[in-house]
XYZ file of C-alpha atoms in Angstrom:
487
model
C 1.401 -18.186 19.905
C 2.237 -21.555 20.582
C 0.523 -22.751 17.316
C 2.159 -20.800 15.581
C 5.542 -21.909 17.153
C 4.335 -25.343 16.530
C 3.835 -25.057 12.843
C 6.731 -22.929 12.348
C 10.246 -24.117 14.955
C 10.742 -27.481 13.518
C 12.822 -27.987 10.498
C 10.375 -29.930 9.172
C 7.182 -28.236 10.065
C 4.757 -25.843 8.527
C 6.406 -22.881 7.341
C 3.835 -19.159 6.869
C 3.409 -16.405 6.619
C 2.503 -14.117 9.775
C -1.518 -13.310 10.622
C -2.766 -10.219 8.713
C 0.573 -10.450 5.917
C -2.003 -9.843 3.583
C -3.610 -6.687 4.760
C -0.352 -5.692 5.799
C 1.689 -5.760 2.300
C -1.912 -3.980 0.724
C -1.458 -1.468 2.910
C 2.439 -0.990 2.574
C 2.042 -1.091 -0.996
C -0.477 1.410 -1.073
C 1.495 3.655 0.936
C 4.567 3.232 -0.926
C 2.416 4.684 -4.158
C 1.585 7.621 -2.035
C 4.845 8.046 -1.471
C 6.603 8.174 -4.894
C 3.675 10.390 -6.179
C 4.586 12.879 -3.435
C 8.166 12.573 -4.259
C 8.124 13.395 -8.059
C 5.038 15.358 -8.105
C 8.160 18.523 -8.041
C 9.355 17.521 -10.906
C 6.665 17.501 -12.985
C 5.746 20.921 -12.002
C 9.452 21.911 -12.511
C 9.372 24.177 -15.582
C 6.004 25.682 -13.448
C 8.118 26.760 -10.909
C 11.118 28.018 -12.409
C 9.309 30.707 -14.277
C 7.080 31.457 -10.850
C 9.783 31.586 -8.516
C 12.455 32.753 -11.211
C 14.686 30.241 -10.856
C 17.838 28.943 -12.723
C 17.603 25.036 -13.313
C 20.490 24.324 -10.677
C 18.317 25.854 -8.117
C 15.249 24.298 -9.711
C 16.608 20.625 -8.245
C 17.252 22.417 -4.990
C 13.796 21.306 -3.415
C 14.646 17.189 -4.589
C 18.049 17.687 -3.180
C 17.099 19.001 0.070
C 14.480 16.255 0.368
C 16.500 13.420 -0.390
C 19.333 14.731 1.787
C 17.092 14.793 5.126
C 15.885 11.424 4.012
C 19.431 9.466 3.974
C 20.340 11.369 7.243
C 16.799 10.129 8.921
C 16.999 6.793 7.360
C 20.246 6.522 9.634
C 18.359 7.499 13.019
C 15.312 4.965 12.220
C 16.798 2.304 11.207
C 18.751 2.051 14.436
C 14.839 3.239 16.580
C 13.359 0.297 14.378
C 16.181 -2.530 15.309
C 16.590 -1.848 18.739
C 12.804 -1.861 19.365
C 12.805 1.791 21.289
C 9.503 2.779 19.395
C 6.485 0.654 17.534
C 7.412 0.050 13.632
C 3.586 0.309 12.909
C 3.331 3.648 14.836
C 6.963 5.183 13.432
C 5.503 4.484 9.726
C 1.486 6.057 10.728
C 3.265 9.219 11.821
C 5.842 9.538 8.748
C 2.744 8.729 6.662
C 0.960 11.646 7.724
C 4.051 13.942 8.027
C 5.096 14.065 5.024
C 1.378 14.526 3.892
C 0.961 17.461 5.188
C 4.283 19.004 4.695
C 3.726 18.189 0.462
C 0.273 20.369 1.244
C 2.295 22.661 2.734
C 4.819 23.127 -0.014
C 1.979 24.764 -2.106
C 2.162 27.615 0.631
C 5.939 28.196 -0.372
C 6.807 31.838 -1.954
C 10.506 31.741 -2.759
C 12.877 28.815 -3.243
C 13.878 28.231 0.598
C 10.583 27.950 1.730
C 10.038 25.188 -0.937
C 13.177 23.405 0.133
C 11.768 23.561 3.672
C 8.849 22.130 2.942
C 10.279 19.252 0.634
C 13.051 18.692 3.629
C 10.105 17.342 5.513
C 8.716 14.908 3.315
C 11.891 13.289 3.538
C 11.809 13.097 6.723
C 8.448 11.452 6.763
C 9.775 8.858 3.534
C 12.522 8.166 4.935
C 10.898 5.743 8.057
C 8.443 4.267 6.078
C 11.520 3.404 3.192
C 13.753 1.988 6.418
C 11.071 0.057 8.172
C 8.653 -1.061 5.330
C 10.944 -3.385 3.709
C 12.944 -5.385 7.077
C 8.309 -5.552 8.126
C 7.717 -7.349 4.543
C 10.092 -9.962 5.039
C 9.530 -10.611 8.606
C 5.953 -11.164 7.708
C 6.324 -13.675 4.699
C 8.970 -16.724 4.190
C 12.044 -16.143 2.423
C 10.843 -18.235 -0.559
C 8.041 -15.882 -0.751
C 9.679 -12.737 -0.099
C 10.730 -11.420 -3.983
C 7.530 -11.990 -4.686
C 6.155 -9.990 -2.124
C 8.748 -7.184 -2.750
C 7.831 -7.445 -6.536
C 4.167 -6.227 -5.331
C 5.431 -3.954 -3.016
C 7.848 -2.274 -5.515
C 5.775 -1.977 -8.638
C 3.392 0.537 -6.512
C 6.601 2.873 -6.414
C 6.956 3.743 -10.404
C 2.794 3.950 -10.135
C 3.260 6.227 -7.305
C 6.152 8.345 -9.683
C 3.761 8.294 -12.487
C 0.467 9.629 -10.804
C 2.785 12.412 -9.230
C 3.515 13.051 -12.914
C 0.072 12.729 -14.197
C -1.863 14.496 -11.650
C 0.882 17.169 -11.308
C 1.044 18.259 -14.925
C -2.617 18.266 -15.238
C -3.114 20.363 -12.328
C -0.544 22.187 -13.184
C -1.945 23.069 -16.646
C -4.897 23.230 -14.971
C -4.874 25.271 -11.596
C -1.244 26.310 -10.872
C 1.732 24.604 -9.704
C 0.913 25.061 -5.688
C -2.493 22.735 -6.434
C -0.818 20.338 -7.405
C 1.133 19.632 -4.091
C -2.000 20.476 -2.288
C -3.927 17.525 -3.850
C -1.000 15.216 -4.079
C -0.581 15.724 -0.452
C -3.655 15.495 1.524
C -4.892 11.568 0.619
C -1.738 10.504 2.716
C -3.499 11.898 6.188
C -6.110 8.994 5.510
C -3.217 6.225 4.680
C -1.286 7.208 7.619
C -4.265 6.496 9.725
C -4.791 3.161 8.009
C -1.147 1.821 8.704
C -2.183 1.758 12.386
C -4.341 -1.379 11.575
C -0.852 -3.670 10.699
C 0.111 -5.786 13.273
C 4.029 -4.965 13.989
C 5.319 -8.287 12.844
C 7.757 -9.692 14.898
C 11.137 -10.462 13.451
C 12.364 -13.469 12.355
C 8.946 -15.017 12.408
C 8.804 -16.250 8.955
C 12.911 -17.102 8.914
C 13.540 -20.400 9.164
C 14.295 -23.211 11.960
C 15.884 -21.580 15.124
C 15.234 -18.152 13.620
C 11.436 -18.838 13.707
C 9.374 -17.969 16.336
C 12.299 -16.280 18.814
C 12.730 -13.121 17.004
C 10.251 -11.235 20.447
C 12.324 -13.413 22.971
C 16.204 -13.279 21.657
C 18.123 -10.615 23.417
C 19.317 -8.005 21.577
C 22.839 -7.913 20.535
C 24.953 -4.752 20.653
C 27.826 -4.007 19.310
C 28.325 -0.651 19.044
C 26.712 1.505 15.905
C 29.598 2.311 13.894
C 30.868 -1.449 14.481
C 27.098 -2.689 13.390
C 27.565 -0.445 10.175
C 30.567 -1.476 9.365
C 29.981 -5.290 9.622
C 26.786 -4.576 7.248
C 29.119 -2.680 4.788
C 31.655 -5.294 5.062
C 29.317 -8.136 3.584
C 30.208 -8.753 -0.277
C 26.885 -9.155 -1.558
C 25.664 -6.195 0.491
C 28.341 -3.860 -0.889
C 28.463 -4.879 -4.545
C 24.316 -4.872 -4.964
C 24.296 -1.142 -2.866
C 27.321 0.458 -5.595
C 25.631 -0.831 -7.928
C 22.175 0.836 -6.914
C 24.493 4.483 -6.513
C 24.843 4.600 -9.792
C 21.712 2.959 -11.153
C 19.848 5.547 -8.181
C 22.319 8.747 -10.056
C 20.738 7.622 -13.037
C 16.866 7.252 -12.426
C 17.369 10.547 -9.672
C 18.471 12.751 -12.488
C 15.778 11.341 -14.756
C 12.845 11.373 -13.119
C 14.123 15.519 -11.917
C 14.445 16.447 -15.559
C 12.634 14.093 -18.203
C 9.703 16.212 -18.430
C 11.623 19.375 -18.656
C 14.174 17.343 -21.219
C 10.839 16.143 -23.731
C 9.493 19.930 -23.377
C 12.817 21.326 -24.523
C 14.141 19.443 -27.128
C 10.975 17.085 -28.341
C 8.250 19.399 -28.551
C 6.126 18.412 -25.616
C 3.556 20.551 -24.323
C 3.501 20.893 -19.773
C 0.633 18.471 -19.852
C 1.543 16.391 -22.162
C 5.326 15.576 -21.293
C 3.915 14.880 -17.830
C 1.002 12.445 -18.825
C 3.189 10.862 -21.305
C 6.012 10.314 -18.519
C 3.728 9.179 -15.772
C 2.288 6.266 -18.252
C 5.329 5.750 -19.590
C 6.735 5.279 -15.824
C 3.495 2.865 -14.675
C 3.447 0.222 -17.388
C 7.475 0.566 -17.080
C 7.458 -0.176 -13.543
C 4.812 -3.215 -13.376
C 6.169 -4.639 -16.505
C 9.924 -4.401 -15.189
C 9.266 -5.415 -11.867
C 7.062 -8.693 -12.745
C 9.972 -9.519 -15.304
C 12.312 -8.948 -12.883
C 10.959 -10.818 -10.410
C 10.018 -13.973 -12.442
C 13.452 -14.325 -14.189
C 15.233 -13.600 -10.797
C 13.189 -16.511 -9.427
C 13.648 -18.823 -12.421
C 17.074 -18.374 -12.497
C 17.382 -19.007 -8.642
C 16.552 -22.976 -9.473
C 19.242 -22.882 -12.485
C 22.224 -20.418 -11.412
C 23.813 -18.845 -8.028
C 23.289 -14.920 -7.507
C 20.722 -14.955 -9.590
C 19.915 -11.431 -8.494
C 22.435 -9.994 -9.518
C 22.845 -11.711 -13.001
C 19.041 -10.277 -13.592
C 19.700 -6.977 -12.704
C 23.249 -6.835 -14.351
C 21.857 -8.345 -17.884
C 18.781 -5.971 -17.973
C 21.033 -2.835 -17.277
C 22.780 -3.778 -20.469
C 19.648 -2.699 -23.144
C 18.416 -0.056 -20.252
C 21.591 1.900 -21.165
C 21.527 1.652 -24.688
C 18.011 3.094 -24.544
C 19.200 5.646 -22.393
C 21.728 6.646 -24.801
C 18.830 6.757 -27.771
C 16.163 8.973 -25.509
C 18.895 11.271 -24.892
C 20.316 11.856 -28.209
C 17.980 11.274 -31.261
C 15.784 14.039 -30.505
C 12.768 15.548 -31.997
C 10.406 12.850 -32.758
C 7.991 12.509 -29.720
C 6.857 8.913 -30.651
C 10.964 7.959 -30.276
C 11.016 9.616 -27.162
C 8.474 7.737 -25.416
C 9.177 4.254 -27.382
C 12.998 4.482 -26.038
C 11.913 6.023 -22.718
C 9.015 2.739 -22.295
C 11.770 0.502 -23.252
C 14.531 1.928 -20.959
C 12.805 1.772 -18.082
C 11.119 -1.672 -18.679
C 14.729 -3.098 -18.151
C 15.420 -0.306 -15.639
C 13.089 -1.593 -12.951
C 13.876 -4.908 -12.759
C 16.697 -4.816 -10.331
C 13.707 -3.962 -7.610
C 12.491 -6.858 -5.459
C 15.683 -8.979 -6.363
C 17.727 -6.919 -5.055
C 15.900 -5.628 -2.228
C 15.264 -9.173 -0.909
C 18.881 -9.912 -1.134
C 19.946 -7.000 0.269
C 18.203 -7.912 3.442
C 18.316 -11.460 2.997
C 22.315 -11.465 3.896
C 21.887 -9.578 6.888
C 21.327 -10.979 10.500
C 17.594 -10.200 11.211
C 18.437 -7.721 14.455
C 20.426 -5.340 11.468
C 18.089 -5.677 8.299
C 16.627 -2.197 9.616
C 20.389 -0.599 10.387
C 20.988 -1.831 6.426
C 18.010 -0.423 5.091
C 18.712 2.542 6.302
C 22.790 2.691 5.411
C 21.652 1.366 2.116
C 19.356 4.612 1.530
C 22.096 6.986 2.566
C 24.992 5.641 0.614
C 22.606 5.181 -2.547
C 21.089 8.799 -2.112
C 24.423 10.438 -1.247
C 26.114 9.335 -4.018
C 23.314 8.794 -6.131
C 20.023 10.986 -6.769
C 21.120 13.861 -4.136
C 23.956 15.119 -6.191
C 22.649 13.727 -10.172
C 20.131 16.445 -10.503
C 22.070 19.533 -9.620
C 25.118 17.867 -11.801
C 22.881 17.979 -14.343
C 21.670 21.310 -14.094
C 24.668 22.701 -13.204
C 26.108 20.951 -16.709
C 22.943 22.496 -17.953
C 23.879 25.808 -17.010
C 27.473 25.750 -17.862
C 27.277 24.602 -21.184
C 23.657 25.682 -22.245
C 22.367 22.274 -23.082
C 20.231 20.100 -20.785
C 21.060 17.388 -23.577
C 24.909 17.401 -22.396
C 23.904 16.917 -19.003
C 21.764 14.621 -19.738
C 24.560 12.058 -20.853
C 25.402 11.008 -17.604
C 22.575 8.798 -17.026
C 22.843 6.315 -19.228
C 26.565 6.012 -18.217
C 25.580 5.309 -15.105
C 23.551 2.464 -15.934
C 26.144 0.729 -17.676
C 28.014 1.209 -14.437
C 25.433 -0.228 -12.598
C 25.067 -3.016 -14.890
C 29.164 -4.415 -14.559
C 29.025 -3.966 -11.161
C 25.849 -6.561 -10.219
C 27.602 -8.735 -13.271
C 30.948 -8.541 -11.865
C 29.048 -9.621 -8.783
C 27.516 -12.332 -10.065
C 31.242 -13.988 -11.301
C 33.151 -13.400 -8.886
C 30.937 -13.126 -5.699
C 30.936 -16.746 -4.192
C 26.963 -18.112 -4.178
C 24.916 -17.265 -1.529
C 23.580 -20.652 0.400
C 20.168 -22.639 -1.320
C 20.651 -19.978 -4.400
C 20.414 -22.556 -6.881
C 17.360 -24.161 -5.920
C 14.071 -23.101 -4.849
C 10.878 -23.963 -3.369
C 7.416 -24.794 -5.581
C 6.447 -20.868 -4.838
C 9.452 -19.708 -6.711
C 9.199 -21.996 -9.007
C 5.654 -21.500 -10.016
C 6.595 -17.450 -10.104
C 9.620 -18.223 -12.442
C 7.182 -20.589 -14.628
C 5.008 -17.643 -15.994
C 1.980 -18.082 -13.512
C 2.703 -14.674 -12.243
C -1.230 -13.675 -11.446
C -1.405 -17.154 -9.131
C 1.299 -16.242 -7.509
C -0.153 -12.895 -6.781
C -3.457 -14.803 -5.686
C -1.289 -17.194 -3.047
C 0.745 -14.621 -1.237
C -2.353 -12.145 -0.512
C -4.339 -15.308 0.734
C -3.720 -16.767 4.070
C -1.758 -20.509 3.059
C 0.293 -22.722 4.980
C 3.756 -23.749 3.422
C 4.870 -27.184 4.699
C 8.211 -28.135 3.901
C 7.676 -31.709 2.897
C 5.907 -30.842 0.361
C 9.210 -28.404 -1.132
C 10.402 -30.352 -4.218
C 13.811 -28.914 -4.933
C 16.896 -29.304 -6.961
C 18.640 -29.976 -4.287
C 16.319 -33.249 -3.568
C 13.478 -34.278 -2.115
C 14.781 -33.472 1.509
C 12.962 -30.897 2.826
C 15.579 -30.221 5.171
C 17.487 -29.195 2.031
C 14.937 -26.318 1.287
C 16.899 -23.062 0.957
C 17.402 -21.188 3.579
C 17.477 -17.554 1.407
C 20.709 -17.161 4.165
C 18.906 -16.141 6.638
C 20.796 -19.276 9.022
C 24.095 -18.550 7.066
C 24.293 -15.362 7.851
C 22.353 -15.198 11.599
C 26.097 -14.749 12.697
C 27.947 -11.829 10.358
């Protein structure tokens, strides 16, 4: 302990990241795959369901609906647990791990539509700890120059995750039935959940820097008052305009990833299987292409421009849209499908790890949790809780899936003049346009080195920070973590 305070409280001292960071953001990132295949392992097995359980498509999004809904309510309830310290972060996330496990087994027990919803309610119970507590334990365990990075590792497992609960669940499904499909999805978790209890629970604020470092164990805890704590978070510019901009980009991708593969089996000719495989592969090399763009021209941009978050998110929503608009309406080619689809959601994922680090990067270190968890209700509330049965219901009314299809890539031009609107008017956040060498060298192209340096255990001094803000390494950015210690 006191080497690490040492290295870490002076302003000009060494600067890392917290014992075990690297086993720790392995693990979380593993997890967090497990966790979007469980989540959109339904929909690929939608059409397999409907004509089991004979179901209309507006009750077909029921079981997504129900899960998300228990998830933003949950998120709520744990993000306060996780801030105030009343349980262990490492032993909240092991048990959600292995919850929701074992209630996606379950799911393949369900014989009518409630029991399904039942079943799926509990998942989100289980996701929604592990999606309030993973991200505030990531940046408490690496330095805020580090930190999109990190988050661009962590998130990239999360459109892998969607895409093996596409792939496996359409082959299975072909295969063996619907019900095996949540049964094998399901059961690996058990095992992850039980290796999440190796992490060390960071503590906060260790990797922050100056008088943030090293105190986060000792400070007292302020209180406030919850509703007054919620609103302070909601109050904070950059906060607000990044989270209504991820309602409608989250309406979007919610009502995609519940219907795509029903959408390319009805109007493009794909086969159960197929539409599945095609959407899961379509989803990873999406989602690890978009996220390592995003995060390298979020992090070059940081040394050049101020919010540089949001102008990366807000410029890539642009073309998403527009290849929205082209998978939705020029049907009937397969090959089209898939190109526009690829395409979309290459510039779809790139808001990810910039705008999850700044989302908790303006936030006082004893919230981040409270935010995480406000941040997943207000972008699943008004985002992919209601998008799915909107669409089906549109789908219903009007007897095309197309029409209701529309409203996705509206949303994502939404999206996209929010975070720019954000980015011109939204003052700059503090050390936003400059960077440390570790940004830089992730903005410069050496993505794969970068990779290498935040998964090995490396010290981070400071002096050696060459900025544009000059040589100074007391100038080194801050990533607001001092600016906003006091909201």
């Amino acid at each position: 302990m006191a080497d690490e305070q040492n290295h870490g409280g002076g302003q000009h001292g060494v600067l890392r990241r917290q014992p075990g960071a690297r086993a720790a953001l392995l693990t979380l990132t593993a997890v967090n795959l497990l966790n979007m295949a469980d989540r959109y392992v339904a929909s690929s097995v939608k059409e397999s369901i409907k004509r089991d359980l004979q179901l209309t498509d507006a009750e077909t999004a029921l079981p997504m609906t129900g899960m998300v809904v228990v998830y933003m309510v949950c998120a709520m309830a744990f993000g306060i647990i996780a801030d105030r310290h009343i349980l262990n972060r490492t032993t909240i996330v092991a048990a959600a791990v292995v919850l929701w496990s074992m209630a996606s087994a379950l799911a393949s027990l369900s014989h009518n539509i409630w029991q399904l919803v039942f079943f799926r309610s509990l998942v989100g119970v289980g996701e929604a700890a592990f999606g309030t507590i993973a991200g505030p334990m990531i940046s408490d365990l690496y330095p805020p120059w580090q930190r999109t990075m990190a988050f661009a590792i962590y998130t990239v497992a999360g459109p892998i995750g969607g895409a093996l609960g596409y792939g496996v669940g359409a082959i299975l499904a072909s295969s063996f039935g619907w019900r095996a499909a949540f049964l094998m999805v399901g059961l690996p978790g058990v095992a992850a959940g039980l290796a999440v209890l190796s992490i060390q629970d960071p503590s906060s604020g260790r990797s922050a820097r100056g008088r943030l470092l090293g105190d986060g164990e000792d400070r007292p805890m302020e209180t406030r008052g919850v509703l007054r704590d919620f609103g302070r978070i909601a109050a904070n510019p950059h906060f607000a305009v990044a989270t209504l901009g991820l309602v409608a980009v989250n309406f979007a991708i919610g009502g995609l990833a519940d219907w795509v593969a029903s959408f390319l089996q009805r109007y493009d000719g794909a086969s159960l299987s197929s539409a599945g495989l095609m959407a899961g592969a379509v989803t990873a090399i999406a989602g690890v292409g978009g996220g390592i763009v995003g995060a390298k021209v979020s992090s070059a941009l940081e040394r050049r421009t101020h919010n540089a978050a949001f102008l990366t998110a807000g410029l890539f929503s642009v073309p998403a849209a527009l290849m929205g608009m082209l998978t939705v309406n020029f049907v009937g080619s397969q090959s089209v499908a898939y190109a526009s689809l690829l395409a979309m959601q290459v510039c779809l994922w790139t808001h990810l790890s910039p705008l999850q680090n700044l989302s908790l990067r303006v936030i006082p270190l004893e919230m981040r949790a409270r935010s995480a968890g406000l941040q997943i209700l207000l972008t699943h509330v008004l985002g992919d809780v209601i998008s799915p049965p909107i669409i089906g219901e549109i789908s219903d009314r009007s007897g095309s899936l197309q029409t209701g299809m529309q409203v996705t890539w509206v949303m994502m031009f939404v999206a996209g003049g929010l975070w720019l609107w954000g980015y011109a008017c939204l003052p700059p956040l503090p050390g936003s346009s400059c960077s440390s060498d570790a940004d830089a060298t992730a903005g410069a192209g050496h993505f794969p080195a970068t990779v290498w340096s935040l998964l090995h255990d490396r010290e981070f001094d400071l002096s050696d920070a060459e900025t544009s803000c000059g040589s100074d390494p007391s100038s080194a950015p801050s990533s607001g973590d001092d600016h906003y210690r006091e909201l």
